[in-house]
mmCIF file of C-alpha atoms in Angstrom:
data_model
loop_
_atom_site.group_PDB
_atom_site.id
_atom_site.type_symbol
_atom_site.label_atom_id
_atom_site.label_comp_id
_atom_site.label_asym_id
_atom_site.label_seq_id
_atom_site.Cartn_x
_atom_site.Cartn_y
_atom_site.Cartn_z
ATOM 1 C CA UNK C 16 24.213 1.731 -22.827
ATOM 2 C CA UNK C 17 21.837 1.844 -20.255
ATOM 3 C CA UNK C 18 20.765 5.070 -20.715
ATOM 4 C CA UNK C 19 19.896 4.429 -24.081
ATOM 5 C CA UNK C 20 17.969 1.382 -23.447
ATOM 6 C CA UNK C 21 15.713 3.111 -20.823
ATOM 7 C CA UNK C 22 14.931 6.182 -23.358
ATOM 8 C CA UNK C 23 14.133 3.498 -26.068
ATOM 9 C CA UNK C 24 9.976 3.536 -26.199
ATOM 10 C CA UNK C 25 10.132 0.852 -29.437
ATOM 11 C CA UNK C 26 12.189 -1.710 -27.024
ATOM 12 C CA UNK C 27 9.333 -3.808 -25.164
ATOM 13 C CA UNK C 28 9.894 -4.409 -21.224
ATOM 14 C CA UNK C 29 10.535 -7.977 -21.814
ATOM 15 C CA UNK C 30 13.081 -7.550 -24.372
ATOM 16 C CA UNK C 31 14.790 -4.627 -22.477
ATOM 17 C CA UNK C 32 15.356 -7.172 -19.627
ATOM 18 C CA UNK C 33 16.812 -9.526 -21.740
ATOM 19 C CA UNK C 34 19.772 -7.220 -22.880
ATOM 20 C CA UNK C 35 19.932 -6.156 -19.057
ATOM 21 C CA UNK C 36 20.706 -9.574 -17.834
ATOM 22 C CA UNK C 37 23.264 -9.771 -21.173
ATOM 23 C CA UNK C 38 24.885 -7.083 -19.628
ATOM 24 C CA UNK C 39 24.823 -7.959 -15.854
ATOM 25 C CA UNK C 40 26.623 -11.259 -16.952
ATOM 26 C CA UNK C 41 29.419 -9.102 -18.795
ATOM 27 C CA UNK C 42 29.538 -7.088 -15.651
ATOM 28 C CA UNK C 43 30.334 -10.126 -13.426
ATOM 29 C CA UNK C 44 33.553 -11.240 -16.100
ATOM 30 C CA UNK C 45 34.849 -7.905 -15.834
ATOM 31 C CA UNK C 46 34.108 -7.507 -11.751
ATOM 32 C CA UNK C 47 31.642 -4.596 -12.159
ATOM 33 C CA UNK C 48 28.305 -4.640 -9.903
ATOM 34 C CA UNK C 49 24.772 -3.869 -11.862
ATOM 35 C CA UNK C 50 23.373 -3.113 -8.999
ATOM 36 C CA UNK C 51 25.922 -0.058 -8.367
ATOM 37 C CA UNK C 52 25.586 0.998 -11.877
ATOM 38 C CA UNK C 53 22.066 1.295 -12.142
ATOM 39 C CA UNK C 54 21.895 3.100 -8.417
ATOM 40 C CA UNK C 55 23.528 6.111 -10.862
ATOM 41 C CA UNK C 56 21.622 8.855 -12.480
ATOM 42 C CA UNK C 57 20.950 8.307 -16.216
ATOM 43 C CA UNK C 58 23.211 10.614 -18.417
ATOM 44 C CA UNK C 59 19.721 11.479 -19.817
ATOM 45 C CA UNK C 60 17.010 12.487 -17.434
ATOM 46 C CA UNK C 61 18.855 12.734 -14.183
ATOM 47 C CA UNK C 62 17.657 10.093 -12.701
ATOM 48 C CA UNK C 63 18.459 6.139 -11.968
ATOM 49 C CA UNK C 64 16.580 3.543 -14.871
ATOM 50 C CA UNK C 65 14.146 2.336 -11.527
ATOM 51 C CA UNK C 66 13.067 6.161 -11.463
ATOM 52 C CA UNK C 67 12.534 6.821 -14.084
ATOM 53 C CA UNK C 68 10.478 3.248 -15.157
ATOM 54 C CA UNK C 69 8.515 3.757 -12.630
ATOM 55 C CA UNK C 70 7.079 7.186 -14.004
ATOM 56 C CA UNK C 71 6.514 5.874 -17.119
ATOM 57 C CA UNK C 72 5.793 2.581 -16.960
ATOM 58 C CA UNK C 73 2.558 0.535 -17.902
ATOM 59 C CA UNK C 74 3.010 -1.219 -14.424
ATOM 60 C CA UNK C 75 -0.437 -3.243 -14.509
ATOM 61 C CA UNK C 76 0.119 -4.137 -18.153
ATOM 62 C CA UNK C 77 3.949 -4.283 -18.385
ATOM 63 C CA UNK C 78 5.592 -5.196 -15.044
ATOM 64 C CA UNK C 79 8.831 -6.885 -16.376
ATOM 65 C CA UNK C 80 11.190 -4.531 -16.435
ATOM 66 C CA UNK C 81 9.964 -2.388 -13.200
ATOM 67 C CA UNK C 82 10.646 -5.596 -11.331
ATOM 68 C CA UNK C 83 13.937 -6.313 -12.777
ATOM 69 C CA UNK C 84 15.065 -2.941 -11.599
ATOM 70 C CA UNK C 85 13.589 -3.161 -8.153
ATOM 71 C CA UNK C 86 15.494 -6.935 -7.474
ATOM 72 C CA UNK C 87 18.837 -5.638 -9.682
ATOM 73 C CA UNK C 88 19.365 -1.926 -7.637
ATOM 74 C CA UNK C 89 21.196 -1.391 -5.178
ATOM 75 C CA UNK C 90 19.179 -1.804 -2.154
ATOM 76 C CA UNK C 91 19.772 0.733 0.039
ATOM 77 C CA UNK C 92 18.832 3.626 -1.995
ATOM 78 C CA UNK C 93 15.737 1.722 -3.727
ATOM 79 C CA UNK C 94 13.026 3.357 -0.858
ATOM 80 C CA UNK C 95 13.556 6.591 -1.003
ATOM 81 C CA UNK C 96 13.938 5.820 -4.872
ATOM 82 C CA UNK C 97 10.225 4.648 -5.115
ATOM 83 C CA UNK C 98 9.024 7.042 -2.575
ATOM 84 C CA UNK C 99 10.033 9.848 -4.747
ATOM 85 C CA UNK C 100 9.070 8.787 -8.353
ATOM 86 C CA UNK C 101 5.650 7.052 -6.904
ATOM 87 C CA UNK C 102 4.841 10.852 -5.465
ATOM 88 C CA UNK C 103 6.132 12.400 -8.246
ATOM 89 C CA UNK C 104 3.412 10.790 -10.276
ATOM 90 C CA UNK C 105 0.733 10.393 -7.638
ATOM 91 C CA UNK C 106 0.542 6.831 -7.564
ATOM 92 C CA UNK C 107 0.319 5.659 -3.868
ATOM 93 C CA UNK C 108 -1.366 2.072 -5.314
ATOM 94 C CA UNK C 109 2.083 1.696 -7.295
ATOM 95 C CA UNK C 110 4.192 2.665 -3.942
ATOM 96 C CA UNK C 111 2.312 -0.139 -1.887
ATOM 97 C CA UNK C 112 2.819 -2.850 -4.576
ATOM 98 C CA UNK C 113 6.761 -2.182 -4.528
ATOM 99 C CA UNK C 114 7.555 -1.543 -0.681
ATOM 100 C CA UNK C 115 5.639 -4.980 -0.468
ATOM 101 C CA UNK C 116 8.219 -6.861 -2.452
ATOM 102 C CA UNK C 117 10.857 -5.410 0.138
ATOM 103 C CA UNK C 118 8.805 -5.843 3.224
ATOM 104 C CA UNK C 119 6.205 -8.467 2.665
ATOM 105 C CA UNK C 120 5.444 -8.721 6.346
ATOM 106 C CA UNK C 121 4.366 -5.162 6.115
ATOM 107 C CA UNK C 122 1.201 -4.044 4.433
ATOM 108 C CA UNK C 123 -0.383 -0.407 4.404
ATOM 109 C CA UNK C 124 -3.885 0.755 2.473
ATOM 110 C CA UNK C 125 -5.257 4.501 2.207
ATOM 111 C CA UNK C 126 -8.701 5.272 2.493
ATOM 112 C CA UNK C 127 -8.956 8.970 1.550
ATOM 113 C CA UNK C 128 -12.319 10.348 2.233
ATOM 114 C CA UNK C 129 -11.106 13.697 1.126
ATOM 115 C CA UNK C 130 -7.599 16.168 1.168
ATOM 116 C CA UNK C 131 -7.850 17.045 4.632
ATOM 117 C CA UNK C 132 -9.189 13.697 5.966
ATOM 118 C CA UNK C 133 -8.052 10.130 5.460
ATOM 119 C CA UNK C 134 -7.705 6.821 7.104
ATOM 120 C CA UNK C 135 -4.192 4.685 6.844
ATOM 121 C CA UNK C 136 -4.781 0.914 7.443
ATOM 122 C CA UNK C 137 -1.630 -0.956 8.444
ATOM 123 C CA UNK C 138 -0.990 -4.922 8.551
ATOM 124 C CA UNK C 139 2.802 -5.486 10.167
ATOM 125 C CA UNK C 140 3.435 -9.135 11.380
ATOM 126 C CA UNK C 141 5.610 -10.752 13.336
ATOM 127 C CA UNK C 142 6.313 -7.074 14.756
ATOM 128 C CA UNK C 143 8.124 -8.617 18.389
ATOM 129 C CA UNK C 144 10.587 -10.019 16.211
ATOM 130 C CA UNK C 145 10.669 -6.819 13.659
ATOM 131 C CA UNK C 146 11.630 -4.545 16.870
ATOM 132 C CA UNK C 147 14.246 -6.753 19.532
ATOM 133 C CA UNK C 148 17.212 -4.809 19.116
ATOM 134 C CA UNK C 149 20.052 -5.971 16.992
ATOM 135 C CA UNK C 150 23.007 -7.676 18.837
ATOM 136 C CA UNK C 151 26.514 -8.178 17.147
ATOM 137 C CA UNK C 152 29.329 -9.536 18.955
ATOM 138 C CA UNK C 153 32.974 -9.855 18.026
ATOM 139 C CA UNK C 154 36.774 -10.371 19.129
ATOM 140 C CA UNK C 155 38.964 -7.591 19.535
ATOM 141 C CA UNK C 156 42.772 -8.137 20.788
ATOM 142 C CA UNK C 157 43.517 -6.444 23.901
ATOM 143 C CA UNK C 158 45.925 -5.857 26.537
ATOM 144 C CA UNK C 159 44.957 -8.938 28.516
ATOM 145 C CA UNK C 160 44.614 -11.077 25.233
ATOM 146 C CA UNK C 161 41.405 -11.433 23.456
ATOM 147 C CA UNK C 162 38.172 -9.445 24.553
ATOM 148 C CA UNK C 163 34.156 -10.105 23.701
ATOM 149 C CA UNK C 164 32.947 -6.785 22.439
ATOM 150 C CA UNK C 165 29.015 -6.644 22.090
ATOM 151 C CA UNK C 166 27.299 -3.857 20.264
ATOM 152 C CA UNK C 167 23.696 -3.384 20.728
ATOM 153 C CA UNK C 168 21.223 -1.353 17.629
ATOM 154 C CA UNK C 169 17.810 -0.262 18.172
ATOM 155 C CA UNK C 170 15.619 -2.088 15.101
ATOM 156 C CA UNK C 171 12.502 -0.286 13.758
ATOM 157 C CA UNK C 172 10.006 -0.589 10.765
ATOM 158 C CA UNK C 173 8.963 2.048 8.916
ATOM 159 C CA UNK C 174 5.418 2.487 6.563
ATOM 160 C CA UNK C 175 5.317 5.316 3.836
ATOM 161 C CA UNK C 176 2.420 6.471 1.904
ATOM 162 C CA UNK C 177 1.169 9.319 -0.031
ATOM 163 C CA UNK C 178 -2.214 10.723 -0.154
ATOM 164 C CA UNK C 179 -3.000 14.037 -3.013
ATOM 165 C CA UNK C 180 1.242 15.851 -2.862
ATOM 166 C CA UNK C 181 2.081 14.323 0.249
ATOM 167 C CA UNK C 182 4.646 11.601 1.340
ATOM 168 C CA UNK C 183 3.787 10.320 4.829
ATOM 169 C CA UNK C 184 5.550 8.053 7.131
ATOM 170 C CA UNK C 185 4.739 5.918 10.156
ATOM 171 C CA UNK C 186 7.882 4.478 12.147
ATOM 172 C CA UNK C 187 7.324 1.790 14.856
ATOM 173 C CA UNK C 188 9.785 1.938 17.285
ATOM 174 C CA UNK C 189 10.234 -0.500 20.236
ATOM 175 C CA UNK C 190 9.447 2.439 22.743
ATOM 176 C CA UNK C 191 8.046 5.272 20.238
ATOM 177 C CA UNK C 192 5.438 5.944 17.420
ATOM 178 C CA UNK C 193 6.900 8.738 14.921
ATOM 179 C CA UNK C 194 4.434 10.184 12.208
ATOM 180 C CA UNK C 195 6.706 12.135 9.790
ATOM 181 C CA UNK C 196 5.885 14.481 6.873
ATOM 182 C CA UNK C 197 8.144 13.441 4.108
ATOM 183 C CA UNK C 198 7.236 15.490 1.118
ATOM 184 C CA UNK C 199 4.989 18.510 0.636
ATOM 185 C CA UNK C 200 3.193 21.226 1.456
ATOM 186 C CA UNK C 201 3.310 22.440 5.227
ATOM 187 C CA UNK C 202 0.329 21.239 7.279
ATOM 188 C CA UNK C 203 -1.399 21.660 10.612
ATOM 189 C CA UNK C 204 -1.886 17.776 11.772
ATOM 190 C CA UNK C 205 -4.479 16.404 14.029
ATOM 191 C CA UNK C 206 -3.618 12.484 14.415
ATOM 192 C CA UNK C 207 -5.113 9.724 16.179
ATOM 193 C CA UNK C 208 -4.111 6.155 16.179
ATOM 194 C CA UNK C 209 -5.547 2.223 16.688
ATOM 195 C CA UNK C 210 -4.111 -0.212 17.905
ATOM 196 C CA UNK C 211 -5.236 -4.202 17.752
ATOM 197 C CA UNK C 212 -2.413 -6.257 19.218
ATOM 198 C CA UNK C 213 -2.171 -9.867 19.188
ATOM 199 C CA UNK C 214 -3.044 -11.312 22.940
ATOM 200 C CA UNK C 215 -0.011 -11.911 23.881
ATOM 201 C CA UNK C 216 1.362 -8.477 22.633
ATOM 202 C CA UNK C 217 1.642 -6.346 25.804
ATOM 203 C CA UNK C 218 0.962 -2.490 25.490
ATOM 204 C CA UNK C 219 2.148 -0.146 28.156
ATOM 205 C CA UNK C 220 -0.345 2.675 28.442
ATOM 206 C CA UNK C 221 2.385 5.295 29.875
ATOM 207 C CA UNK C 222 1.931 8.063 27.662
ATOM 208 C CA UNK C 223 -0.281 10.890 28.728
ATOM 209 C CA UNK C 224 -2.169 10.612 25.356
ATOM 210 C CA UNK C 225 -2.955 7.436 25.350
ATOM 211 C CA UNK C 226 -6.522 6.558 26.011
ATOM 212 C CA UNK C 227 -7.291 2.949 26.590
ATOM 213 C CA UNK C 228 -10.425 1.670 24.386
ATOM 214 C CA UNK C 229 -13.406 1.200 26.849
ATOM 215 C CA UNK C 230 -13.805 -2.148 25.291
ATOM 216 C CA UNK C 231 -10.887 -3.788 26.184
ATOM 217 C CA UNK C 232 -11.844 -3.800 29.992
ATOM 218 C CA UNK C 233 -10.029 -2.122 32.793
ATOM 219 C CA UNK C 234 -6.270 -2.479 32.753
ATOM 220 C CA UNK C 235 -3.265 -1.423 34.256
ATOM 221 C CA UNK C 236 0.620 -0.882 33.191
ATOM 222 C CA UNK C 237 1.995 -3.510 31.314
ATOM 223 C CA UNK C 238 -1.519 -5.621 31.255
ATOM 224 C CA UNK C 239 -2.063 -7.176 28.140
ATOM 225 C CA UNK C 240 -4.861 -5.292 25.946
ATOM 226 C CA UNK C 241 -6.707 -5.910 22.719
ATOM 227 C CA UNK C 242 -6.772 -2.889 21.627
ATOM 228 C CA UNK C 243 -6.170 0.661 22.999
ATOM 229 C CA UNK C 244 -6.226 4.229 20.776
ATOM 230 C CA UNK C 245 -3.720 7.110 21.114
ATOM 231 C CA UNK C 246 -3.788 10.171 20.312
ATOM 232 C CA UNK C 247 -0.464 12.228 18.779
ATOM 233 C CA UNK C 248 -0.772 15.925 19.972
ATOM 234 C CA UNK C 249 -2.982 17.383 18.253
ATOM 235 C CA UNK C 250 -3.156 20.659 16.071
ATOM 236 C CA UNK C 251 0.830 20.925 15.443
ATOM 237 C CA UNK C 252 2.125 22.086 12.640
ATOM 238 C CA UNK C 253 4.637 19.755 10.562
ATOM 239 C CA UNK C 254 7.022 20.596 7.789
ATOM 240 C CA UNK C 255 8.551 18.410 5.166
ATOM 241 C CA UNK C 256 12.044 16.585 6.198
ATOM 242 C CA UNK C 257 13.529 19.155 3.485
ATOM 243 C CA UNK C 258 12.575 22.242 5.632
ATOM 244 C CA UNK C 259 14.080 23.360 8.837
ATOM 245 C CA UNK C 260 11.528 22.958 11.708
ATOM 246 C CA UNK C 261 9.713 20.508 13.589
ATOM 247 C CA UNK C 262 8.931 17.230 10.802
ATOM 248 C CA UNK C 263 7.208 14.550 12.954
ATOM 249 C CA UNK C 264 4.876 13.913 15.910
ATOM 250 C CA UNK C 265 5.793 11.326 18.563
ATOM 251 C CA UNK C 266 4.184 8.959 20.888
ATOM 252 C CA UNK C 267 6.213 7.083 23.483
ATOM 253 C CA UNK C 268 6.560 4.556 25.233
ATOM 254 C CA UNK C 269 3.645 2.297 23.927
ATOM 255 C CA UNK C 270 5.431 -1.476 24.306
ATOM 256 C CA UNK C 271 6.785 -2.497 26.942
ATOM 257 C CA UNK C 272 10.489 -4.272 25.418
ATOM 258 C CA UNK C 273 11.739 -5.811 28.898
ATOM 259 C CA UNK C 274 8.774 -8.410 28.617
ATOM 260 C CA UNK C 275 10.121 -9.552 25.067
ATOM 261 C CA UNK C 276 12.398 -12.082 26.106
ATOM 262 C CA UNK C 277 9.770 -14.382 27.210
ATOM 263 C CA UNK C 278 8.351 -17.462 24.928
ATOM 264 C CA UNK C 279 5.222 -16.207 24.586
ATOM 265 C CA UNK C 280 5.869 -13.196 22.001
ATOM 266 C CA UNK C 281 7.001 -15.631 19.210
ATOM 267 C CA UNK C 282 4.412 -15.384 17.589
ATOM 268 C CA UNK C 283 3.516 -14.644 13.916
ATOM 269 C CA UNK C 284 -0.044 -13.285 14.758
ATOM 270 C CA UNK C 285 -0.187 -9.968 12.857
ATOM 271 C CA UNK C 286 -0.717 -6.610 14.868
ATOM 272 C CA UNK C 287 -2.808 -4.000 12.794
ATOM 273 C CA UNK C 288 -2.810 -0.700 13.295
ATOM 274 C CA UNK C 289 -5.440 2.268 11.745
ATOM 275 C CA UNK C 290 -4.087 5.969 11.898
ATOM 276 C CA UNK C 291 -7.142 8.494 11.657
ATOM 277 C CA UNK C 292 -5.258 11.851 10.218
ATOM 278 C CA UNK C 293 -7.421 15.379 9.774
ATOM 279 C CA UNK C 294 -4.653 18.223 8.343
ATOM 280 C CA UNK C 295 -5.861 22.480 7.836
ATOM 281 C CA UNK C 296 -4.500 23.640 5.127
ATOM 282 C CA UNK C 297 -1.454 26.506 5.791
ATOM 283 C CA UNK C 298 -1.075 29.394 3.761
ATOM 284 C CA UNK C 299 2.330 30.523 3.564
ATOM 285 C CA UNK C 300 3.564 34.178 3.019
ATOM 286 C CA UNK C 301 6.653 34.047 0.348
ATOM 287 C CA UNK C 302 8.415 36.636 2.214
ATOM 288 C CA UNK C 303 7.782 35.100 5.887
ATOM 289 C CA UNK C 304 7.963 31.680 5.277
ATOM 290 C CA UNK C 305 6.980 28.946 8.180
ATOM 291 C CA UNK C 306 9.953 28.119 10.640
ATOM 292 C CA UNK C 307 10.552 27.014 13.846
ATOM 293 C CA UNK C 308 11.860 28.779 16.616
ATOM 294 C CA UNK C 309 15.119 30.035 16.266
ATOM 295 C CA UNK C 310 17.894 29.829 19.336
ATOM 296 C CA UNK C 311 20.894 31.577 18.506
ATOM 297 C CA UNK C 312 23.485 30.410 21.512
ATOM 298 C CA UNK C 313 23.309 26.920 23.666
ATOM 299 C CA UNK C 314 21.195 25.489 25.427
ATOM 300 C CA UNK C 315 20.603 27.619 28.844
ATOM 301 C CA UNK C 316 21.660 26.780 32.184
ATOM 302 C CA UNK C 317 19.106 25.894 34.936
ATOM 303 C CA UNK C 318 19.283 30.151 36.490
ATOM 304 C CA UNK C 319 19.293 31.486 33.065
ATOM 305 C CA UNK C 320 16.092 33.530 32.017
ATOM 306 C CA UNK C 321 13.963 33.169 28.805
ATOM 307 C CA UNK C 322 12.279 35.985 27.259
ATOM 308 C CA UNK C 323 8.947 35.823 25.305
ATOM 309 C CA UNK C 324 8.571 37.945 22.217
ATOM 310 C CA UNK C 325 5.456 38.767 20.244
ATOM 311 C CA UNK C 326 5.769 39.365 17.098
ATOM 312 C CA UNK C 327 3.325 42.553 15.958
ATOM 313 C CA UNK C 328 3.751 42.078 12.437
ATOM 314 C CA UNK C 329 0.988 39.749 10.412
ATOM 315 C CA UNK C 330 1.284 36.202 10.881
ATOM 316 C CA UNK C 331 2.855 33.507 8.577
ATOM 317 C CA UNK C 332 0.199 30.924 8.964
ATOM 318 C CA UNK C 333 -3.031 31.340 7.783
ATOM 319 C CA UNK C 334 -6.018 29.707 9.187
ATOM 320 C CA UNK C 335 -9.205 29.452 11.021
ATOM 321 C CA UNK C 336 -8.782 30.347 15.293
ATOM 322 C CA UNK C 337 -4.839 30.815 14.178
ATOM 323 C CA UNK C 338 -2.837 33.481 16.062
ATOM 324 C CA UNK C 339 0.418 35.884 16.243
ATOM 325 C CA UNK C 340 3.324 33.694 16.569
ATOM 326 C CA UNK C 341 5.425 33.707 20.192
ATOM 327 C CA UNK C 342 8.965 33.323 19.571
ATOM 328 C CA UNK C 343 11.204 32.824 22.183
ATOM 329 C CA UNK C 344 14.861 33.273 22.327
ATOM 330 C CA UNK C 345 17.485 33.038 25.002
ATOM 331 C CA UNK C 346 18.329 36.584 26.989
ATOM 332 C CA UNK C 347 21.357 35.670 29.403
ATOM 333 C CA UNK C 348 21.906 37.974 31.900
ATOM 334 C CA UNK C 349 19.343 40.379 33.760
ATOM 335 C CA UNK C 350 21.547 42.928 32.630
ATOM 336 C CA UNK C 351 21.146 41.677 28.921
ATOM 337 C CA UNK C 352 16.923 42.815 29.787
ATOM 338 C CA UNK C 353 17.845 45.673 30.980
ATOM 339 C CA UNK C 354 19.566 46.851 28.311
ATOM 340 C CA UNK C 355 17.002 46.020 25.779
ATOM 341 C CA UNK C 356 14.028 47.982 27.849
ATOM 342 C CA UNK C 357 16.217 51.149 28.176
ATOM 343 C CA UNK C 358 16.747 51.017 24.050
ATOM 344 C CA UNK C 359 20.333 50.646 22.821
ATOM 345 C CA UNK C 360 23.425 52.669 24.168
ATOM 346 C CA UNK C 361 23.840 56.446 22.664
ATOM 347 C CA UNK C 362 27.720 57.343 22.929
#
């Protein structure tokens, strides 16, 4: 039934919601969840109803039914949902209008100057409170009667985006910053980011690229700051979450969460952030595609030796000042070298 009354283009948004919430009532007599139901791929199209709305959907005109499906679907699978069908169609203003009905606190704006250059604006309030870690306690029966057990979960927020065919994400952490590419091609990715805290915010400049914005005055560890800028390493190559290989850059620590418990961080004084991103394009061989360095056994003892490799044959990345990839891979034993300079064994 559902299926049919997504693939029905005569049935208007408003009336399609109207048989929806018809049905979500009969759900509840016979103790079936909508929300489960439309989580599930469409006999028709593959995909669930909020998927596929979203792609073909009048949202500016028509916004009735999107929004039912948004409030009505399960809500754990509903951002990587809108991710997806918002890239799929290009439509980063569309992705920003929907992750703000789940995190209205949060607020992110693109400012694309071209495909290898753009500017992400980011608006997260209340952040203190976003990021103290998650505390549940309970009672579990033990041999000496009744014991507290207390388990302690790190919290984080995350920001997506997409600019041209690729899905981006920015994850606050209470000790790291983690850029991720999501979706899309592979890209070499320069990053650099901007902080404006609230005053009574503190910012621990520990990381050794973090720079601390001349205008803020001199400072030391743990002082409060205005503002400071870091930088994510620069030039490193990043592959989508789908691919094998190093996904993300990271910055850490930049807040200092010891100094949390005091009074003066409740605050709802919004912290903004502006990430400055600059990609090169990678050209890919489709016989030698990008991956990252491969290490066949476990991790090495503290005695064991590492052998570098070059590579002679033409490199898979293609690009301006690029060169031949190193790989390096685990040898062992002296003897294991030895071996491999006098050739392999003749019987």
């Amino acid at each position: 039934m559902i299926t049919d009354l997504m693939l029905n283009e005569d049935l208007h948004p408003s009336e399609a919601v109207d048989f929806l919430e018809d049905l979500e009532n009969a759900c509840k007599k016979d103790g079936v969840s909508l929300s489960e139901l439309l989580a599930e791929d469409m006999s028709t199209g593959g995909v669930p109803p909020l998927m596929w709305e979203i792609q073909r959907c009048k949202w500016r005109e028509e916004p009735e039914l999107l929004m039912f499906l948004m409030i009505r679907t399960s809500r754990p699978k509903v951002p990587w949902m809108i991710r997806t069908a918002c890239q799929a169609v290009g439509d980063n203003n569309l992705l920003q209008l929907l992750r703000e009905t789940l995190e209205p606190d949060v607020l992110c704006h693109v400012m694309s100057s071209s495909d290898f250059e753009f500017d992400v604006a980011i608006t997260v309030k209340d952040l203190t409170q976003k990021l103290r870690p998650k505390e549940t306690t309970w009672i579990s029966e033990g041999k000496h009667g009744d014991e507290k057990k207390r388990h302690v979960e790190a919290s984080s927020v995350t920001i997506e985006w997409i600019v041209e065919e690729r899905a981006w994400a920015l994850e606050l952490k209470a000790d790291t910053l983690e850029l991720t590419l999501l979706d899309g091609p592979p890209a070499t990715v320069t990053a650099k980011l901007h902080v404006d805290p609230s005053d009574s915010l503190e910012l621990a400049l520990l990381d050794e690229y973090v720079t601390e914005d001349p205008k803020a005055g001199p400072s030391s560890q743990g002082s409060s700051l205005h503002s400071c800028d870091m930088e994510f390493p620069p030039d490193t190559v990043l592959l989508p979450i789908s691919r094998a290989g190093r996904n993300s850059l990271t910055l850490k620590p930049t807040w200092r969460p010891e100094t949390w418990g005091s009074d003066i961080h409740d605050t709802r004084t919004p912290v903004s952030f502006q990430l400055k991103i600059s990609l090169k394009q990678i050209v890919e061989s489709s016989s030698r595609p990008i991956e990252e360095e491969k290490v066949t056994k476990s991790a090495p003892e503290e005695d064991d030796d590492w052998v570098i490799e070059y590579d002679d044959r033409e490199p898979a990345v293609v690009e301006e000042g690029s060169s031949d990839w190193v790989l390096a891979s685990w040898s062992g034993k002296d003897k294991d070298l030895d071996e491999r300079d006098e050739g392999p064994a003749t019987k």
